[in-house]
Coordinates of C-alpha atoms in Angstrom, one line a residue:
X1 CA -98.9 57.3 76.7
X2 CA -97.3 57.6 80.0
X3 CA -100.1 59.7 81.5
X4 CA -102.4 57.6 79.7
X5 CA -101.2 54.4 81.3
X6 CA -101.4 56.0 84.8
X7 CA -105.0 57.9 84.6
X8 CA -106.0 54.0 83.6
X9 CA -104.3 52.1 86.6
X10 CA -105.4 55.1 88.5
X11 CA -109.6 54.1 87.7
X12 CA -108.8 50.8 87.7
X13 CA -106.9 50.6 90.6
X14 CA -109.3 53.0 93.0
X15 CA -112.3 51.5 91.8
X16 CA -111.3 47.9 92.9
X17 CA -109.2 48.1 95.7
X18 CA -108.8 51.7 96.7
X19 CA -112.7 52.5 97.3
X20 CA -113.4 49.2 99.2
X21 CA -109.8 50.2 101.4
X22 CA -111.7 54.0 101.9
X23 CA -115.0 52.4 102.7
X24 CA -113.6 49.9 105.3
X25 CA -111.8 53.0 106.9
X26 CA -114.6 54.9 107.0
X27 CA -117.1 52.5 108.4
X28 CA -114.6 51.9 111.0
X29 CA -115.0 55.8 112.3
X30 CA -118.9 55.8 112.0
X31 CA -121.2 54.8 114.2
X32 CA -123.6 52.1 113.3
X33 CA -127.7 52.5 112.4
X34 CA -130.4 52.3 114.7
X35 CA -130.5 48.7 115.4
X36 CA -134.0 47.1 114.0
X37 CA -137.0 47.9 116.0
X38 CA -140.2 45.7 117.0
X39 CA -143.0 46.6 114.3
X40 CA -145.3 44.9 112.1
X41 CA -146.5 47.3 109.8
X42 CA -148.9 45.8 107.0
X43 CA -146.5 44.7 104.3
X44 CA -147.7 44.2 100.7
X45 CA -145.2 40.9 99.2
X46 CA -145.0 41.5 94.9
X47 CA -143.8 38.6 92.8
X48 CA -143.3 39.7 89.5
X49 CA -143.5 36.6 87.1
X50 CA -142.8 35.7 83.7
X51 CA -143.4 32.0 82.7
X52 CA -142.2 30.6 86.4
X53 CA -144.6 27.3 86.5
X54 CA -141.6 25.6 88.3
X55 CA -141.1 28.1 90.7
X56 CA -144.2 30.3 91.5
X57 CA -146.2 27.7 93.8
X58 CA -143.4 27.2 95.9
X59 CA -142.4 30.7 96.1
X60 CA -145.9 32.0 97.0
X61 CA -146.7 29.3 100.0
X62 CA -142.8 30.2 100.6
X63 CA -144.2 33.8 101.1
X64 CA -147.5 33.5 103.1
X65 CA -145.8 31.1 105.4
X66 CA -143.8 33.8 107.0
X67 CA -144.0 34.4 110.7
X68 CA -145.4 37.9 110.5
X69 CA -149.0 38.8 111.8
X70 CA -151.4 37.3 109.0
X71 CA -153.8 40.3 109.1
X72 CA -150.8 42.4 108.9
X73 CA -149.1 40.2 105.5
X74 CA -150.7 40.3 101.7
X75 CA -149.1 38.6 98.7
X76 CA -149.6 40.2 95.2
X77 CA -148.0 37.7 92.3
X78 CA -148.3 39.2 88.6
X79 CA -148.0 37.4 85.7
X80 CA -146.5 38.9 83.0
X81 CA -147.7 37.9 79.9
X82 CA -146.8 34.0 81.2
X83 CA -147.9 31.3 78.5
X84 CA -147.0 28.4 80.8
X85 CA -149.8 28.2 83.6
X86 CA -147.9 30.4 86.2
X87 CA -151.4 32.2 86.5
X88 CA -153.3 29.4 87.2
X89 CA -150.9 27.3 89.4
X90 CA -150.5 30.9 91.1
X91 CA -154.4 30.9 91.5
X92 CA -154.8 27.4 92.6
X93 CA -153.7 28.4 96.1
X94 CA -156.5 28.8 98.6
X95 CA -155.8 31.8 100.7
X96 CA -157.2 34.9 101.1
X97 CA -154.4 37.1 101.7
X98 CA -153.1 36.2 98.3
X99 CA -154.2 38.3 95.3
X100 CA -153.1 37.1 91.2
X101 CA -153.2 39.5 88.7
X102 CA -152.9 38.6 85.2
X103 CA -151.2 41.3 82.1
X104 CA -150.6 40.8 78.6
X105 CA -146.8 40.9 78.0
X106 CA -145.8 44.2 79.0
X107 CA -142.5 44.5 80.8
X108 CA -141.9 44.2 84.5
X109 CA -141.8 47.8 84.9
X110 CA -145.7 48.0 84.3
X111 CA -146.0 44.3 86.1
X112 CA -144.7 46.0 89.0
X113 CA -146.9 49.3 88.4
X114 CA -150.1 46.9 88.3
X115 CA -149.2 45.6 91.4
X116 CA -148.3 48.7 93.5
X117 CA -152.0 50.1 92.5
X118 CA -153.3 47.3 94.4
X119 CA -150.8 47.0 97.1
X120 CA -152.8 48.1 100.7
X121 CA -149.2 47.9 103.0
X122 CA -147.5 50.7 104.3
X123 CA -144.3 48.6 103.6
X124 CA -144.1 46.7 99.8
X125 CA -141.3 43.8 99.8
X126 CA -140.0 43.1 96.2
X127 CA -138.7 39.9 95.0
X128 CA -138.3 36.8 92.6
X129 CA -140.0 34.0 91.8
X130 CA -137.1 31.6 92.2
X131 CA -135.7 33.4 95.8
X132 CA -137.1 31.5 99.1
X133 CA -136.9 33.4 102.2
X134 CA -136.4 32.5 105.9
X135 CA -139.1 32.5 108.3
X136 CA -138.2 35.5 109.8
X137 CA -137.0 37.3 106.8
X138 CA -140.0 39.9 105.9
X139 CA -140.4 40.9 109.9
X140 CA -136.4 41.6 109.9
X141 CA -137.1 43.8 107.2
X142 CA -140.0 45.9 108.3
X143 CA -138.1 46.4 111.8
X144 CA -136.0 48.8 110.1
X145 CA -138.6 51.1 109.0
X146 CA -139.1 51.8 113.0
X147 CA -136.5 55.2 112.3
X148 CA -138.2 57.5 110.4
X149 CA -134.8 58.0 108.2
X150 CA -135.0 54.6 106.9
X151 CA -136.9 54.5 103.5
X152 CA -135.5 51.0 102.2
X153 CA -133.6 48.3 103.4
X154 CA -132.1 44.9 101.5
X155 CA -131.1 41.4 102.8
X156 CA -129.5 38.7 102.5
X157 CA -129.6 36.5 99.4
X158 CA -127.4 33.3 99.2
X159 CA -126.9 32.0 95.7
X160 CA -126.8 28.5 95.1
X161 CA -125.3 27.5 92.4
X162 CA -127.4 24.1 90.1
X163 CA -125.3 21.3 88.8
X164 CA -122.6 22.8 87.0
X165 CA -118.5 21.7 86.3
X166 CA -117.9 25.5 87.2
X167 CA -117.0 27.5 90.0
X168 CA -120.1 30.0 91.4
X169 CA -118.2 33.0 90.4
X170 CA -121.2 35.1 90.6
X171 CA -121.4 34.1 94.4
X172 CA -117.6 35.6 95.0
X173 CA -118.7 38.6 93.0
X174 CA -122.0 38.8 95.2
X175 CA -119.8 38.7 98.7
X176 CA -117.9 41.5 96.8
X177 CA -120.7 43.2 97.2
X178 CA -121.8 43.0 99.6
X179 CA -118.6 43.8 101.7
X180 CA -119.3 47.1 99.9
X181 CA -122.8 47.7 100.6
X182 CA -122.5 46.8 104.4
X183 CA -120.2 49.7 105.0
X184 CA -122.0 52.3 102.4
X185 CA -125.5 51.8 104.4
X186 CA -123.0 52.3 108.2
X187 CA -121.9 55.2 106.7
X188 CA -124.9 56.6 105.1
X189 CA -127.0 54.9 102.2
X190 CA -126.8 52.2 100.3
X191 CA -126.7 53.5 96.7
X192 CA -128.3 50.1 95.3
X193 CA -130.4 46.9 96.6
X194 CA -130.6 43.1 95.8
X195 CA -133.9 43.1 93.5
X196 CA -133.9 39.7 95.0
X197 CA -135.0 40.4 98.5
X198 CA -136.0 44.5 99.4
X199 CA -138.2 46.5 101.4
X200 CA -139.1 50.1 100.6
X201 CA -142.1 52.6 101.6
X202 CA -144.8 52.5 99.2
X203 CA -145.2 56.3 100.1
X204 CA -141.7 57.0 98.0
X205 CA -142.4 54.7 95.4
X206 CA -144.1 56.6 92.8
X207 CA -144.8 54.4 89.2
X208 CA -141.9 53.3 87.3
X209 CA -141.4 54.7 84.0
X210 CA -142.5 51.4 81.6
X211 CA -139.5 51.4 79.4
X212 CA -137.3 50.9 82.8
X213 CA -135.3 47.8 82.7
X214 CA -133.4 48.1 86.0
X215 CA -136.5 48.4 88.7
X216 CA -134.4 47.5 91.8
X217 CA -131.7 50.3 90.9
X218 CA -134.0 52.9 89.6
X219 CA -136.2 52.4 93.3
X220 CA -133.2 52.8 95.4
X221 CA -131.4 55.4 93.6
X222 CA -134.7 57.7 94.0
X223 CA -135.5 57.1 97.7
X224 CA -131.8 57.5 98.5
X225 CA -132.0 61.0 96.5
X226 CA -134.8 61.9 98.6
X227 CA -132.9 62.0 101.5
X228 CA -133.8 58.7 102.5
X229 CA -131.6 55.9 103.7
X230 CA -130.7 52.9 102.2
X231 CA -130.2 49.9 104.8
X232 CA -128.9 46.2 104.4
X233 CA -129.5 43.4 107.3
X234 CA -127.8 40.4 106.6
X235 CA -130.3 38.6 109.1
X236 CA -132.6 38.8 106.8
X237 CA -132.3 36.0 104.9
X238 CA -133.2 33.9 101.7
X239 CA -131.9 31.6 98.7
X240 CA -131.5 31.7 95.0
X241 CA -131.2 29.0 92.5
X242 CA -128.9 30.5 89.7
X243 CA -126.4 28.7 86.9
X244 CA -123.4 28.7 87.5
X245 CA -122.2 28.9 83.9
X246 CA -120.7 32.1 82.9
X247 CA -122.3 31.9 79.6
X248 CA -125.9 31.7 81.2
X249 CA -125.2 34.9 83.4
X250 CA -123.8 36.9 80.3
X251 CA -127.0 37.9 78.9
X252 CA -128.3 38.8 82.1
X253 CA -125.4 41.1 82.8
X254 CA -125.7 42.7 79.4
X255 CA -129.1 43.8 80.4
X256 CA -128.4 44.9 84.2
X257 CA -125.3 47.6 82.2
X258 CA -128.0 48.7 79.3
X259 CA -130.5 49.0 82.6
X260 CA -127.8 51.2 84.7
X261 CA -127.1 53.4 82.0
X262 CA -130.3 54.4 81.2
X263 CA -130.8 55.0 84.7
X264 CA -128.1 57.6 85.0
X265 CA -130.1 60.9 83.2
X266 CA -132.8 60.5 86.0
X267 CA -130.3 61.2 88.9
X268 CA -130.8 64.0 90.6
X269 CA -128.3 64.0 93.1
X270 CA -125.5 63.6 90.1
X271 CA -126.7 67.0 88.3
X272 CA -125.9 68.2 91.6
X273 CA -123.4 66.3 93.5
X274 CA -122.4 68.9 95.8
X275 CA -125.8 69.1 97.7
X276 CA -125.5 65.3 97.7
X277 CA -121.4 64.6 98.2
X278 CA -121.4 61.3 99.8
X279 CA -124.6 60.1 97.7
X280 CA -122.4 61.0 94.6
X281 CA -119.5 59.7 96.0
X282 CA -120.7 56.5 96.5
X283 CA -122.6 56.1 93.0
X284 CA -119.3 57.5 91.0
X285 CA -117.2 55.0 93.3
X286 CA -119.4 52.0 93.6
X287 CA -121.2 52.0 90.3
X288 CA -120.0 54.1 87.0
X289 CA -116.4 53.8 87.4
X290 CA -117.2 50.0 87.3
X291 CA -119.9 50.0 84.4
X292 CA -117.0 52.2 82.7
X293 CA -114.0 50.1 83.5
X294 CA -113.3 48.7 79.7
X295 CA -112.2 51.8 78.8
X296 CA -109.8 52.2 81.5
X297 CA -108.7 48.4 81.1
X298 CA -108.5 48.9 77.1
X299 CA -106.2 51.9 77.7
X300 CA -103.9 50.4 80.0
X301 CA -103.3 47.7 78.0
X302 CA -102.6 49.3 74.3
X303 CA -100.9 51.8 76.5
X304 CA -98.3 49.6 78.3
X305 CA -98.4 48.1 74.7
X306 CA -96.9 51.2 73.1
X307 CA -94.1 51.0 76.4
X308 CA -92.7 48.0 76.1
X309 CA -89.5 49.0 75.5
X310 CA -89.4 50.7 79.5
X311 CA -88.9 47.8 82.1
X312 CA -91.9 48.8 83.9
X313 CA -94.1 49.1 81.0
X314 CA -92.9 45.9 79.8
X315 CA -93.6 43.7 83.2
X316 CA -97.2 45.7 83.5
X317 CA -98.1 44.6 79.7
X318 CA -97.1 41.0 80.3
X319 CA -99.0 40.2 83.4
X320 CA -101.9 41.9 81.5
X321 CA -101.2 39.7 78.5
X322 CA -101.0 36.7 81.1
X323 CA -103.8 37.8 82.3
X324 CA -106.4 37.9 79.0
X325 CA -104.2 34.4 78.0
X326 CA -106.2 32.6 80.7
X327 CA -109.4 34.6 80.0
X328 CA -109.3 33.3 77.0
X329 CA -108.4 29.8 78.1
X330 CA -111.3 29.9 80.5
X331 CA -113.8 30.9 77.4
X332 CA -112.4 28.0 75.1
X333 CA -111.6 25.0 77.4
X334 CA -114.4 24.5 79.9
X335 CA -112.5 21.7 82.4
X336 CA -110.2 24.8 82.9
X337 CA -112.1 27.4 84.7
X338 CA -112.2 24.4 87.4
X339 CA -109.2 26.2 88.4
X340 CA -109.4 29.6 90.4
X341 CA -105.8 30.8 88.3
X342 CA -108.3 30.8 85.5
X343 CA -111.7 30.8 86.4
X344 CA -111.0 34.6 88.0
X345 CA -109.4 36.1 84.8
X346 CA -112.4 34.4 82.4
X347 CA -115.2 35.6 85.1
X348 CA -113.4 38.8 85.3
X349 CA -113.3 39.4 81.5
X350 CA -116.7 38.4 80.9
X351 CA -117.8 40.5 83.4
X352 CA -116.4 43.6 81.8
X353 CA -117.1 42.2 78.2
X354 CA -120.7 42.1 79.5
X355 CA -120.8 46.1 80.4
X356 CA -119.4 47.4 77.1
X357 CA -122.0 45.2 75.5
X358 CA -124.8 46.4 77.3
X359 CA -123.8 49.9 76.8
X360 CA -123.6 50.0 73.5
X361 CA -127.1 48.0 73.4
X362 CA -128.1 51.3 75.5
X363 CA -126.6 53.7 73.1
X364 CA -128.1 52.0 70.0
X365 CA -131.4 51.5 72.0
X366 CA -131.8 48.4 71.3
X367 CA -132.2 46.6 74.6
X368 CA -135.8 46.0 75.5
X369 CA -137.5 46.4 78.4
X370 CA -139.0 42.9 78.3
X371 CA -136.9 40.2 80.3
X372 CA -136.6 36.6 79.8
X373 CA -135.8 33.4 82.1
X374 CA -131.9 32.1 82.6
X375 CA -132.8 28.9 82.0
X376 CA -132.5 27.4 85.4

């Protein structure tokens, strides 16, 4: 129990505080990227959209109003399978560099497919119906692709949160983030990208595999193991509308774990890590140690459990009871999670909860590929 309790603190332990620590050390001793250079290469915009009538007008003009050269700038928005008018409203905008394509429900996987047959720019920029970007946010992103290395790059996305008595955890989780995937793209590559806001070449992107349910992760994680870089530029900017209820975000995190494990027999550089070391490094570090970290967390618990009666065992099993106490106090008294001492354990928990669920969803196959609005 004793080696059990330590292997679990270990996991848990390096893979939220010990491989941030390493990162910030290491990006300290590398040099930084290329800055961005001066391009404009044509750039194909896809909006992938699933019953967004409230959204997709603004998002579009949001999207051709970019200051980018307008023979150089196309917008593709597909409807997937929308039974609200997103087509229409989508269609009732006059301009020609704008291009609607319309699919029976299908997945976004095969939205997204439809659209990069039709795409004409060297450069394709992914993103969501509800995300607005900064002027300047699509000419940011193509600078990057000035080095040859660079094969994607991600920005910026500020979430704000709608009327809500809750904390925005998912905003401290998101500058989490990206504190770790600044220093993973200094240091090499970026092993994942915002789905909100991306760039990539449409020369690596070959068609996405329809039963995909993680699009963003499954582009990234095959450019990067082609040798290609990941970059992030946190000048490139833009803004989400999300809930700030927990609850709201729960199914959506259930789906992002069922998506990330399916992605993980398609890795090449993980059936050989050692022709890849930092890739795998990074992916291990960043990303499966976290999808995995119930198990971890289960066993550090039952095993400090079994320890009680050793001081040490004892303390480490209380603050972990004290711990769940005020997750669970978070998940049954709403006017509490006002309150960070609680809020952070219930976010924390449900977080985690959310990964084992969407695992075993994975495992029993019985997470579709479809997706479906948080209500907003």
């Amino acid at each position: 129990m004793e080696i059990v309790f330590w292997v679990g603190a270990g996991l848990v332990g390096y893979a939220y505080v010990g491989y941030p620590a390493l990162l910030w050390l290491w990006a300290c001793l590398t040099p930084a990227p290329p800055p961005a250079g001066d391009i404009t290469p044509r750039v194909s915009i896809i909006v992938a959209a699933y019953n967004e009538a409230g959204y997709i007008e603004d998002k579009l003009r949001n999207a051709l109003a970019q200051d980018y050269p307008r023979e150089a700038l196309e917008v593709i928005a597909v409807s997937d399978g929308s039974d609200d008018g997103t087509a229409d409203i989508a269609r009732g905008i006059d301009d020609d560099r704008l291009r609607v394509i319309e699919l029976p429900r299908g997945g976004k996987a095969r939205a997204l497919n439809a659209a990069l047959a039709a795409a004409s720019g060297e450069i394709v920029v992914f993103t969501d119906a509800n995300v607005f970007f900064d002027p300047d946010a699509v000419r940011r992103l193509a600078g990057h692709f000035a080095a040859p290395d660079c094969g994607a790059v991600t920005g910026l996305v500020e979430l704000v949160a709608m009327e809500s008595s809750e904390p925005l955890g998912e905003g401290a989780y998101m500058r989490y983030e990206r504190f770790l995937q600044e220093r993973e793209a200094r240091i090499a590559t970026m092993i994942g990208t915002d789905g909100a806001l991306f760039a990539a070449r449409r020369a690596l992107l070959g068609p996405l595999p329809p039963e995909i349910i993680l699009d963003d992760f499954w582009i990234a994680a095959r450019i990067a193991d082609q040798g290609y870089a990941v970059r992030y530029d946190h000048r490139a900017r833009g803004f989400e509308w999300v809930p700030a209820a927990v609850a709201q975000e729960f199914r959506r995190k259930v789906r992002i774990a069922a998506g990330g494990f399916q992605v993980l027999p398609h890795l090449g550089f993980l059936r050989h890590p050692l022709r890849r070391p930092t890739l795998s490094l990074f992916f291990v570090s960043h990303k499966l140690l976290r999808w995995l970290a119930p198990f971890p967390l289960l066993a550090l618990f039952i095993s400090s459990a079994l320890l009680a009666n050793q001081p040490l065992y004892l303390a480490a099993f209380c603050a972990q009871l004290a711990f769940y106490l005020l997750a669970g106090l978070g998940a049954t008294a709403r006017r509490a999670r006002r309150f960070t001492l609680v809020y952070t354990p219930y976010y924390f928990a449900a977080l985690n909860a959310a990964l084992l669920v969407g695992l075993l969803r994975y495992l029993g196959g019985r997470q579709s590929a479809l997706w479906r609005r948080v209500s907003r």
